[in-house]
mmCIF file of C-alpha atoms and ligand atoms in Angstrom:
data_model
loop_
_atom_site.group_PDB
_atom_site.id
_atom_site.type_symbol
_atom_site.label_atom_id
_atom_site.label_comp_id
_atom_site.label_asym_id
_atom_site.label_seq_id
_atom_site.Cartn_x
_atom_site.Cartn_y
_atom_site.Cartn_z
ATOM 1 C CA UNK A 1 7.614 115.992 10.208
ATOM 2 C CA UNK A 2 10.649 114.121 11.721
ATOM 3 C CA UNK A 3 9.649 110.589 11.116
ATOM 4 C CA UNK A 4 11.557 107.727 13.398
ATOM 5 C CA UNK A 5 9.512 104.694 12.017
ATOM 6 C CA UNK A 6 11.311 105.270 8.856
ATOM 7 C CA UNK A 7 14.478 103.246 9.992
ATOM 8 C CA UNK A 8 12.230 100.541 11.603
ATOM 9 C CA UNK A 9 10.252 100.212 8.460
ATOM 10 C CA UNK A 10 11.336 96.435 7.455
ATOM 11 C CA UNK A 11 14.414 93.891 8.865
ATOM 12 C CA UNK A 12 17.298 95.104 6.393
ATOM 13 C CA UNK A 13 17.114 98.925 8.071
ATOM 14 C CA UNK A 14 16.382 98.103 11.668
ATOM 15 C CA UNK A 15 19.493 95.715 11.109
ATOM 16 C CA UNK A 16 21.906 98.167 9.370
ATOM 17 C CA UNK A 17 21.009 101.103 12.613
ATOM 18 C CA UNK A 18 21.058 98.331 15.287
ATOM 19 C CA UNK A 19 23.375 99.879 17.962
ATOM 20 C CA UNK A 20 24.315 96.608 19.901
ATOM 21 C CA UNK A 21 24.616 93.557 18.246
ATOM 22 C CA UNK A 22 25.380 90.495 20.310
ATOM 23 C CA UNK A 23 28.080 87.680 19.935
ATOM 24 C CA UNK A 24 28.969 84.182 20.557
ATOM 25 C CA UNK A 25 32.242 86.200 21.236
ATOM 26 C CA UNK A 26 30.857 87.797 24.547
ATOM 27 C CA UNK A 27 29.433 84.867 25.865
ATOM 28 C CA UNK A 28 31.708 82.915 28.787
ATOM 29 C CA UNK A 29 29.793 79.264 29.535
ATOM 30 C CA UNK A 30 29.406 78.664 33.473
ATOM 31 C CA UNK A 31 29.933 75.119 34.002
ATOM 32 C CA UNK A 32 29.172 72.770 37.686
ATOM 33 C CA UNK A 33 31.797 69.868 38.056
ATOM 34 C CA UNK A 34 31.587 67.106 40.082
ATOM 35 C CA UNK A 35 33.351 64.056 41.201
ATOM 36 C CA UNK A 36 32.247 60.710 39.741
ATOM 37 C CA UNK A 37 31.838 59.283 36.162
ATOM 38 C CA UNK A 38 29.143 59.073 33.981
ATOM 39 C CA UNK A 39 27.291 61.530 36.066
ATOM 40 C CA UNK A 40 24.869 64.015 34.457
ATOM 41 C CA UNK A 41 22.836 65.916 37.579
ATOM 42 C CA UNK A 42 19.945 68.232 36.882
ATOM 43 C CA UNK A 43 20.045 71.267 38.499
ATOM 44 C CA UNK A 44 16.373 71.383 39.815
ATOM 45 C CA UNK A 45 16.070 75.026 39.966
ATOM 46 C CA UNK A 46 17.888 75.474 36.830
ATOM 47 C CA UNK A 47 16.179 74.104 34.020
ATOM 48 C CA UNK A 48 18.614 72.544 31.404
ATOM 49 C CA UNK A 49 21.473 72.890 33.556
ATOM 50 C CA UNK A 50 23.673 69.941 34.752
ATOM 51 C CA UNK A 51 26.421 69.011 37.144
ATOM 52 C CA UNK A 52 28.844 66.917 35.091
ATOM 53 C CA UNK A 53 31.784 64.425 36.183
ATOM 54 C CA UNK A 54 35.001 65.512 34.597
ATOM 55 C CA UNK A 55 34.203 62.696 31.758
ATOM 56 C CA UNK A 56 31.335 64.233 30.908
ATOM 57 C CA UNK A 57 32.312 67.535 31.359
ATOM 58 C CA UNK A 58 34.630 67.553 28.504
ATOM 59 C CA UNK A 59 32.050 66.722 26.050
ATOM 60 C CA UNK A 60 30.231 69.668 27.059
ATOM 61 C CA UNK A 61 33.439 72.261 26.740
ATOM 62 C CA UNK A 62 33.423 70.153 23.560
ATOM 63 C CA UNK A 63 29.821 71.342 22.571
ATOM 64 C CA UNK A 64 30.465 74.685 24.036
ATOM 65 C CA UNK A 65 33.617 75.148 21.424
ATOM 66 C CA UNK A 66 31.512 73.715 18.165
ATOM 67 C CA UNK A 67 28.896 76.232 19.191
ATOM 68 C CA UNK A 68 32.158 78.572 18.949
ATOM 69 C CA UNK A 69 31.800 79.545 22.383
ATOM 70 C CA UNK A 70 35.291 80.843 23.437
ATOM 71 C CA UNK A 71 35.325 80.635 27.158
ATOM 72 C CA UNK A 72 34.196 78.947 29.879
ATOM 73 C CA UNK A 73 34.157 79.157 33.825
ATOM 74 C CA UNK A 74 33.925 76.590 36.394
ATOM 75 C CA UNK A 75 32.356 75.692 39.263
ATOM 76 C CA UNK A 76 33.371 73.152 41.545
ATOM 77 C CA UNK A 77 30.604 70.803 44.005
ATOM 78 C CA UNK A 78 32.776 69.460 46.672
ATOM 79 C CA UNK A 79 31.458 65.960 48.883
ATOM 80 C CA UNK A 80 30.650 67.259 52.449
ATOM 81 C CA UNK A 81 32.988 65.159 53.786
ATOM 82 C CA UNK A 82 36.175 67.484 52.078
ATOM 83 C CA UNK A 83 35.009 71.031 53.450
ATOM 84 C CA UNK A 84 36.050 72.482 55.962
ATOM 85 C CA UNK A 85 36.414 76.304 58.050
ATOM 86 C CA UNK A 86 39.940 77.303 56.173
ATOM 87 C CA UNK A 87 38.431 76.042 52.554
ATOM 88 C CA UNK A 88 41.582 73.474 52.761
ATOM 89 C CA UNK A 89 40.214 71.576 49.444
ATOM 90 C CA UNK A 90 40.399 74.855 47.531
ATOM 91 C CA UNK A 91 44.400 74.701 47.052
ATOM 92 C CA UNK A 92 44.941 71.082 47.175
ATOM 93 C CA UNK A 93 46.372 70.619 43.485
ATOM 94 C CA UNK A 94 44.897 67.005 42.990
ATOM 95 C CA UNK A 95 41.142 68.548 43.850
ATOM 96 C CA UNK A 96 38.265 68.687 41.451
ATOM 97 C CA UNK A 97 39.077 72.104 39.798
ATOM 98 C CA UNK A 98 42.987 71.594 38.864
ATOM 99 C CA UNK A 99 42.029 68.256 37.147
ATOM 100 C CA UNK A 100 39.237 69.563 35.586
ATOM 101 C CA UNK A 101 41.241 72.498 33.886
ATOM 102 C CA UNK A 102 44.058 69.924 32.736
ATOM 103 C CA UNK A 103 41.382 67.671 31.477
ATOM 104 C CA UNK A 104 39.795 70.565 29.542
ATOM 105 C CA UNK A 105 43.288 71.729 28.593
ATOM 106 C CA UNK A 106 44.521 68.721 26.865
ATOM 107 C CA UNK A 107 41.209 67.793 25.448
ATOM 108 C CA UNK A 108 39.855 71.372 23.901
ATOM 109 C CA UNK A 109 43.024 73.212 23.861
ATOM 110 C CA UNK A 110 41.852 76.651 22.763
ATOM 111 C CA UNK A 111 39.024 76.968 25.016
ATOM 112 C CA UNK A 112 39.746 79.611 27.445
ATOM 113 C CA UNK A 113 39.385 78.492 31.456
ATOM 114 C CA UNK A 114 38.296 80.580 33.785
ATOM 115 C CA UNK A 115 38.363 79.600 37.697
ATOM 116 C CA UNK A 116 36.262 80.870 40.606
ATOM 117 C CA UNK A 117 38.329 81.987 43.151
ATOM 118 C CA UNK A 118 36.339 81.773 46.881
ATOM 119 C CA UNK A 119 36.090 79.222 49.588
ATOM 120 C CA UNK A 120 32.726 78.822 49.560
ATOM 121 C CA UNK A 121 32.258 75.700 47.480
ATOM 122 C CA UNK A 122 35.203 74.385 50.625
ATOM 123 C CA UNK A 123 33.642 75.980 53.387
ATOM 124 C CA UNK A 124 31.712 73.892 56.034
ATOM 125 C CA UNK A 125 30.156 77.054 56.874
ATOM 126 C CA UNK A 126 29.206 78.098 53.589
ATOM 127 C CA UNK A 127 30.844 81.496 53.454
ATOM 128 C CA UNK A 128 33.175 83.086 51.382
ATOM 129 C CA UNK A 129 35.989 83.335 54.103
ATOM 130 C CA UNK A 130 37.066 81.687 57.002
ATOM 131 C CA UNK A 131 34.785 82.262 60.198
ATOM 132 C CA UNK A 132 35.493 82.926 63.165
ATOM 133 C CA UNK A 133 33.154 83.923 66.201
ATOM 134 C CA UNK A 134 30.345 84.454 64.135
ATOM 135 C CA UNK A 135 33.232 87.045 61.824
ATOM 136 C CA UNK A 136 34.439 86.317 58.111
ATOM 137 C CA UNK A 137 38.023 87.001 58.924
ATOM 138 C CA UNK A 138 39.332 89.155 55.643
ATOM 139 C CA UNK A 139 43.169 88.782 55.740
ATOM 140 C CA UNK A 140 43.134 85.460 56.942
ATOM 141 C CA UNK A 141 41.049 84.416 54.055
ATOM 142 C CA UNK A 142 43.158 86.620 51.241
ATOM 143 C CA UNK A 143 45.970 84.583 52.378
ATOM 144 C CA UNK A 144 44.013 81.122 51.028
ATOM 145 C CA UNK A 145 42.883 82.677 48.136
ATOM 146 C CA UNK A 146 46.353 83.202 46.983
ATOM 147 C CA UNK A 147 47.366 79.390 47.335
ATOM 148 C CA UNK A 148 44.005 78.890 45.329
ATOM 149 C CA UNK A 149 44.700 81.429 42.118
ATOM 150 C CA UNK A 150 48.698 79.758 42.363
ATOM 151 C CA UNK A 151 47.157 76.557 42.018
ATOM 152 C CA UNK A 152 44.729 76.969 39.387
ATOM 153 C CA UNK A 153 47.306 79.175 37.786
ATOM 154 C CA UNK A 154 49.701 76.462 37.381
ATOM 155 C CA UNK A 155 47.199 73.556 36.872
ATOM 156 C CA UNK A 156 47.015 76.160 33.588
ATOM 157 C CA UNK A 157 43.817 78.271 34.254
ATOM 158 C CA UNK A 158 43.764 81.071 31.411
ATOM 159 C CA UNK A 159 41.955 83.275 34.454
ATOM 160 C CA UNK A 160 41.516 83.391 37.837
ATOM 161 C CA UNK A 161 38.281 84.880 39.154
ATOM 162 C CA UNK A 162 37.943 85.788 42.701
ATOM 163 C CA UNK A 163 34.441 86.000 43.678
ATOM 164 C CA UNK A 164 34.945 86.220 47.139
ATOM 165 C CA UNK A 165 34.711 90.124 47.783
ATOM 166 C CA UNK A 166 36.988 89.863 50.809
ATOM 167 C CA UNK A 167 39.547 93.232 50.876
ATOM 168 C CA UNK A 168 43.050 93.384 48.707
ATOM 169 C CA UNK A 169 42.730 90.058 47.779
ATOM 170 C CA UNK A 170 43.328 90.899 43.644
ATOM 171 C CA UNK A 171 46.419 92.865 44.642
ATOM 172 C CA UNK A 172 47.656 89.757 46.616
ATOM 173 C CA UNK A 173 46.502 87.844 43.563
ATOM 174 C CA UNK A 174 48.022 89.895 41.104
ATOM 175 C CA UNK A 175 51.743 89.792 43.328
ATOM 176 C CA UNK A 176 51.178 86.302 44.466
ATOM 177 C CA UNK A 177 51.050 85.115 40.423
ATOM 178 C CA UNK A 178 53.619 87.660 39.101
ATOM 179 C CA UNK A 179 56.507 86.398 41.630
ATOM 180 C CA UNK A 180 55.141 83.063 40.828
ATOM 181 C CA UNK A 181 56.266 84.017 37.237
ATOM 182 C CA UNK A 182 52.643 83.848 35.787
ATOM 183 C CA UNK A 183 52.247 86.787 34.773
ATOM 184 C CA UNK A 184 50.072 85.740 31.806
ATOM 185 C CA UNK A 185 47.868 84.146 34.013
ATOM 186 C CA UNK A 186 44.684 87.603 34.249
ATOM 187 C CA UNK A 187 42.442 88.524 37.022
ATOM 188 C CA UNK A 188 38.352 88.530 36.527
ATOM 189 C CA UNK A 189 37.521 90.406 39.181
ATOM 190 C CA UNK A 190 34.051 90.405 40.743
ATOM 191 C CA UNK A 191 34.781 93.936 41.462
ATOM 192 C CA UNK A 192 30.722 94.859 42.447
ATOM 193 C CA UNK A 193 29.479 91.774 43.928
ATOM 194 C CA UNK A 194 26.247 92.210 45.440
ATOM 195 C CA UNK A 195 24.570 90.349 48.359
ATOM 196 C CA UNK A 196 21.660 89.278 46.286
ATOM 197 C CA UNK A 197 18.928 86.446 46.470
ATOM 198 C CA UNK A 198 19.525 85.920 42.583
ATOM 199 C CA UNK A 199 22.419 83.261 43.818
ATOM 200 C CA UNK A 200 19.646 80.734 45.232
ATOM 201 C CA UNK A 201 19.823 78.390 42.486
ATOM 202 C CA UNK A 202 23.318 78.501 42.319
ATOM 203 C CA UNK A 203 23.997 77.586 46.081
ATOM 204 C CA UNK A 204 21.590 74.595 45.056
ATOM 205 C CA UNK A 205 23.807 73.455 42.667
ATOM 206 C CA UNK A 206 26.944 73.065 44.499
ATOM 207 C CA UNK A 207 25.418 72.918 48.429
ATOM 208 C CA UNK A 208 27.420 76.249 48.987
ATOM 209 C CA UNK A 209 24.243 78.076 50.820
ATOM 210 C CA UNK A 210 25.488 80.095 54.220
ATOM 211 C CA UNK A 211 25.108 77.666 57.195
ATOM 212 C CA UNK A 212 24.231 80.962 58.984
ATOM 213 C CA UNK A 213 24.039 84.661 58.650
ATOM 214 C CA UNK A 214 24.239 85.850 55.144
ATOM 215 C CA UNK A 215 26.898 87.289 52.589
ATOM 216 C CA UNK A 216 26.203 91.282 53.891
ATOM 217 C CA UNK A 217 29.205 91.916 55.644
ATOM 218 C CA UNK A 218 31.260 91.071 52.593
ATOM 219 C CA UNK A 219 29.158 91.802 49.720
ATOM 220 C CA UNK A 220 27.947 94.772 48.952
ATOM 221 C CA UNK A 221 23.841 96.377 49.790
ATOM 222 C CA UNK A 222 21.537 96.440 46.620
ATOM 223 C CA UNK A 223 21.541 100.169 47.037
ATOM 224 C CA UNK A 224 24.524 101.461 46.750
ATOM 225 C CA UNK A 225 26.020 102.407 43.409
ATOM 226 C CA UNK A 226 28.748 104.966 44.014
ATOM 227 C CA UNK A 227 30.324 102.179 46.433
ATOM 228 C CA UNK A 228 30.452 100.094 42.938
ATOM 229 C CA UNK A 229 32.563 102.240 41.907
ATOM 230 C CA UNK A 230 35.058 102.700 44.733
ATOM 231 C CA UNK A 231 35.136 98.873 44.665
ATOM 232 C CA UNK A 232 36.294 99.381 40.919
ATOM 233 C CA UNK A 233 38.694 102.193 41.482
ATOM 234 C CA UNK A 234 40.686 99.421 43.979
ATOM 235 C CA UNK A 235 40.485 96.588 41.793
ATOM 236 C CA UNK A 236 41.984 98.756 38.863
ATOM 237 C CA UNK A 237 44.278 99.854 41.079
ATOM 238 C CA UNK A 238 45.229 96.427 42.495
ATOM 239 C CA UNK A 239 45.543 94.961 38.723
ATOM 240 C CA UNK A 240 42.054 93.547 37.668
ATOM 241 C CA UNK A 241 42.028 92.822 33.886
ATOM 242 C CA UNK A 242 38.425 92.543 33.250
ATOM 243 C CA UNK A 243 35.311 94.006 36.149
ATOM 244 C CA UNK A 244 33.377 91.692 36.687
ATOM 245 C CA UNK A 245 29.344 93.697 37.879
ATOM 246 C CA UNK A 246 26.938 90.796 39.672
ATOM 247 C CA UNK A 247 24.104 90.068 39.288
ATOM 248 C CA UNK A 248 23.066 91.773 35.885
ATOM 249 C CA UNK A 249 19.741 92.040 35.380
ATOM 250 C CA UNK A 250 18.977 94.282 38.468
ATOM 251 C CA UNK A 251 21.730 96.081 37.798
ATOM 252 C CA UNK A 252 21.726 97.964 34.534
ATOM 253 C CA UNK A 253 22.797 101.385 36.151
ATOM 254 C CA UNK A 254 25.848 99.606 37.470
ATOM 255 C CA UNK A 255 26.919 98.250 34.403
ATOM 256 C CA UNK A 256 26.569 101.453 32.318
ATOM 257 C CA UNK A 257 28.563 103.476 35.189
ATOM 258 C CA UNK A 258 31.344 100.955 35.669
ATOM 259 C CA UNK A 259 31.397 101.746 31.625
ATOM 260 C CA UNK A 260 31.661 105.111 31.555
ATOM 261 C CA UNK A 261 34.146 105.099 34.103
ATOM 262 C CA UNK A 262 37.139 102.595 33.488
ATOM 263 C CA UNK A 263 38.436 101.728 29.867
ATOM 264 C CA UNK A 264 38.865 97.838 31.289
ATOM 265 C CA UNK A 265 36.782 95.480 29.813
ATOM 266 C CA UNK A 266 33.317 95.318 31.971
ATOM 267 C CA UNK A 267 31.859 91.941 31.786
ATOM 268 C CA UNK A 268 28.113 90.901 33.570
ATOM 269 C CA UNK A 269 26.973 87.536 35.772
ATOM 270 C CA UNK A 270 23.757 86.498 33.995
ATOM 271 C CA UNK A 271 23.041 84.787 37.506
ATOM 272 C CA UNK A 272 21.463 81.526 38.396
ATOM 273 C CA UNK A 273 18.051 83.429 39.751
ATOM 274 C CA UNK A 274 17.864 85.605 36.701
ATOM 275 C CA UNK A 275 18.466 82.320 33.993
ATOM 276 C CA UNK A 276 15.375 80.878 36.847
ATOM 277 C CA UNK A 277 13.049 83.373 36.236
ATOM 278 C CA UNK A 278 13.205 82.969 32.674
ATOM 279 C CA UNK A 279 13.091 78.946 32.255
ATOM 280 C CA UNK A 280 10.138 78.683 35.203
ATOM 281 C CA UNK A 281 8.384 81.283 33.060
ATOM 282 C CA UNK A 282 9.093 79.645 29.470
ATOM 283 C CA UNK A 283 8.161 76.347 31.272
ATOM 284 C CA UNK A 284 4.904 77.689 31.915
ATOM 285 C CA UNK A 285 4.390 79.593 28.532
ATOM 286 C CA UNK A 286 4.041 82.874 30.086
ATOM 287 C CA UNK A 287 7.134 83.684 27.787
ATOM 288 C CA UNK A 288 9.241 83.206 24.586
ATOM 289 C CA UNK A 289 11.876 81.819 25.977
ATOM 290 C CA UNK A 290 13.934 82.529 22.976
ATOM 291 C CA UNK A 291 13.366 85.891 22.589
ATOM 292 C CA UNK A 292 13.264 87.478 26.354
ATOM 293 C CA UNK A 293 16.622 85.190 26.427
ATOM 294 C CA UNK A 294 18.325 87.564 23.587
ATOM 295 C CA UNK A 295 16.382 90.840 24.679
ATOM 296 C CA UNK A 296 18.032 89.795 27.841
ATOM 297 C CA UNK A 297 21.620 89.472 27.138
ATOM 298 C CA UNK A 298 20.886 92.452 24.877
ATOM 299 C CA UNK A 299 20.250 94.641 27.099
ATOM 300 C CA UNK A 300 22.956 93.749 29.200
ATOM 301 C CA UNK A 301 26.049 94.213 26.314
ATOM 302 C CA UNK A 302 23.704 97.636 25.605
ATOM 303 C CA UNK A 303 24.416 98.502 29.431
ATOM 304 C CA UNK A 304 28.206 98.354 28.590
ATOM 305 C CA UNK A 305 28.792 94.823 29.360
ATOM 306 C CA UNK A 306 31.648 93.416 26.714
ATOM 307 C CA UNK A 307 31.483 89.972 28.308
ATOM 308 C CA UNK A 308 28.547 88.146 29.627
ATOM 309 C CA UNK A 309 28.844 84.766 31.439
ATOM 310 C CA UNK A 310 25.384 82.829 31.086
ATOM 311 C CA UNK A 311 23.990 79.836 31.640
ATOM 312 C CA UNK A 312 22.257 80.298 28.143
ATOM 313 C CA UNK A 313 25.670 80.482 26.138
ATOM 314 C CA UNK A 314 24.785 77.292 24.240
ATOM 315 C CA UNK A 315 21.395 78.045 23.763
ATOM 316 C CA UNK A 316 22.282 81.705 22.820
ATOM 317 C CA UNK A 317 25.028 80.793 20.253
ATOM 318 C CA UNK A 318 22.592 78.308 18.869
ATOM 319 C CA UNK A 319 19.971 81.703 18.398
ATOM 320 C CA UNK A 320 21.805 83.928 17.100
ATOM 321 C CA UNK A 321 23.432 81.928 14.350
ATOM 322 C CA UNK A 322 20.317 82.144 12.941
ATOM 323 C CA UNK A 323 19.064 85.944 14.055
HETATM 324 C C1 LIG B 1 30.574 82.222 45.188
HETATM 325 C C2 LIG B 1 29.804 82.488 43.970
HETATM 326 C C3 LIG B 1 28.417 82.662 43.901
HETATM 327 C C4 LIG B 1 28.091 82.804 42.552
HETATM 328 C C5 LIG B 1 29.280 82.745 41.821
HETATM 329 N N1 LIG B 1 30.345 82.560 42.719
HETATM 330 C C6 LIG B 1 27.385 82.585 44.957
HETATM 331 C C7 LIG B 1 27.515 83.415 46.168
HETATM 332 O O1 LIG B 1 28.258 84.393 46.213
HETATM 333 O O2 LIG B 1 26.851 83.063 47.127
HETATM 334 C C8 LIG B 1 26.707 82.972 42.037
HETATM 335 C C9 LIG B 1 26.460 82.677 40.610
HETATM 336 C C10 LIG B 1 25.039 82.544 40.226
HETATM 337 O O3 LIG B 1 24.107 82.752 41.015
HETATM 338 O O4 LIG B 1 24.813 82.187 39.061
HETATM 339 N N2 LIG B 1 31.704 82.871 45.464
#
């Protein structure tokens, strides 16, 4: 009789035939800046997460590194007052996000820096691109985005990441940065961004909810999965480094087809909603926390996911030194 339970039979087997094993190394560290000093904001809908002034900020990257957490990626919360329709905040190089990455770059040298590249932490309207009649104008908006990746480029991001979903815009990226002569500078793309309800909590954190409509027009339905791929096939094409598939959790199948069909490194957004479920849940004791946390992120590197960004990098680093 063919007898499976044999290599489950006690911790040194089930280790030794373990398929996936997951790393601090595939972990990137999402991190909410603010202006300020001193300031330390919880997230209300995101349990053990915190906005940080640039101050404190770096003492988190700073924890984040001794946890030997490699990367990190950063998210800006811009005062009402400094948004506007064309996102003009996103490429001013004295904003929140270029002195943040110097900060982080003189202070923890070797961590890696990876920007968000979108207007909608700018935007008055909350959207991704700049609106007009009710319309997220695409080319328009491509055209900021640029003079937001050159800026972060040479305030010395490691990364840019646009997140915005708007057409071409990692091709104009990827030209924009190479005549710029940063041609080290790589491209995360968000190349199957989905209009999900998994971003709540993160549109709390920075005030970056639509101030109408929703994302729909730009990013893509929850059904479709061969359009993932299309969106891949241009992205590859326009000079993506790393595909970026978000959310994760609801999208498994994504992940594991992106996989099977690119030899780029596929990394997953452990969103805000998804890191929600699982705190509100542990809060209650419905859960272990620790546990669904790793079966979690497992599952996701076991989809075909080589990088994970999550807001549990420091807890998960802390877990699996000891798993
Ligand atoms: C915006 C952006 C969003 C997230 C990352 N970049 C929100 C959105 O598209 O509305 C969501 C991340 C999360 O939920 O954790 N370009």
């Amino acid at each position: 009789m063919r007898r499976p339970r044999r290599l489950r039979r006690t911790e040194a087997l089930r280790r030794m035939v373990r398929e996936t094993v997951l790393t601090v190394d595939d972990l990137i560290y999402p991190l909410f800046v603010m202006e300020g000093e001193g300031l330390r904001e919880k997230v209300p809908s995101m349990l053990g997460c915190f906005r940080y002034s640039l101050d404190l900020l770096l003492d988190e990257v700073k924890a984040a590194q001794d946890l030997g957490i490699g990367a990190i990626a950063l998210f800006p919360l811009i005062p009402h007052h400094q948004k506007d329709n064309g996102g003009g905040a996103s490429y001013n190089p004295d904003g929140l996000v270029p002195r943040a990455i110097r900060a982080i770059k003189q202070a923890v040298p070797q961590m890696l820096v990876i920007t968000d590249v979108a207007l909608d932490p700018y935007s008055s309207e909350g959207h991704d691109g700049i609106v007009k009649n009710g319309q997220i104008l695409n080319d328009e908006t491509v055209a900021v985005l640029v003079k937001q990746a050159l800026m972060q480029a040479e305030a010395g991001a490691d990364f840019v990441a646009p997140s915005d979903m708007m057409d071409g815009r990692v091709g104009a990226i990827r030209q924009a940065l190479d005549a710029a002569g940063w041609i080290d500078v790589g491209i995360l793309a968000y190349a199957a961004k989905y209009a999900s309800a998994y971003y709540g909590p993160f549109r709390d954190a920075l005030d970056s909810a639509p101030k109408f409509g929703d994302k729909k027009t730009y990013q893509m339905d929850a059904a479709n999965a061969r359009e993932a791929l299309k969106e891949v096939e241009l992205d590859i094409a326009e000079g993506a480094d790393i595909l970026m598939v978000k959310p994760a959790l609801a999208y498994l199948d994504v992940i594991c087809r992106i996989k099977q069909h690119t030899n780029l490194p596929v990394a997953a957004y452990n969103v805000s909603g998804e890191y929600a479920l699982v705190k509100a849940a542990a809060q209650q004791g419905w859960i272990d926390e620790r546990t669904v946390m790793l079966e979690t992120l497992t599952s996701m590197k076991r989809a075909g996911a080589d990088v994970i960004l999550t807001y549990f990098a420091k807890e998960a680093a802390l877990a699996l030194r000891s798993y």
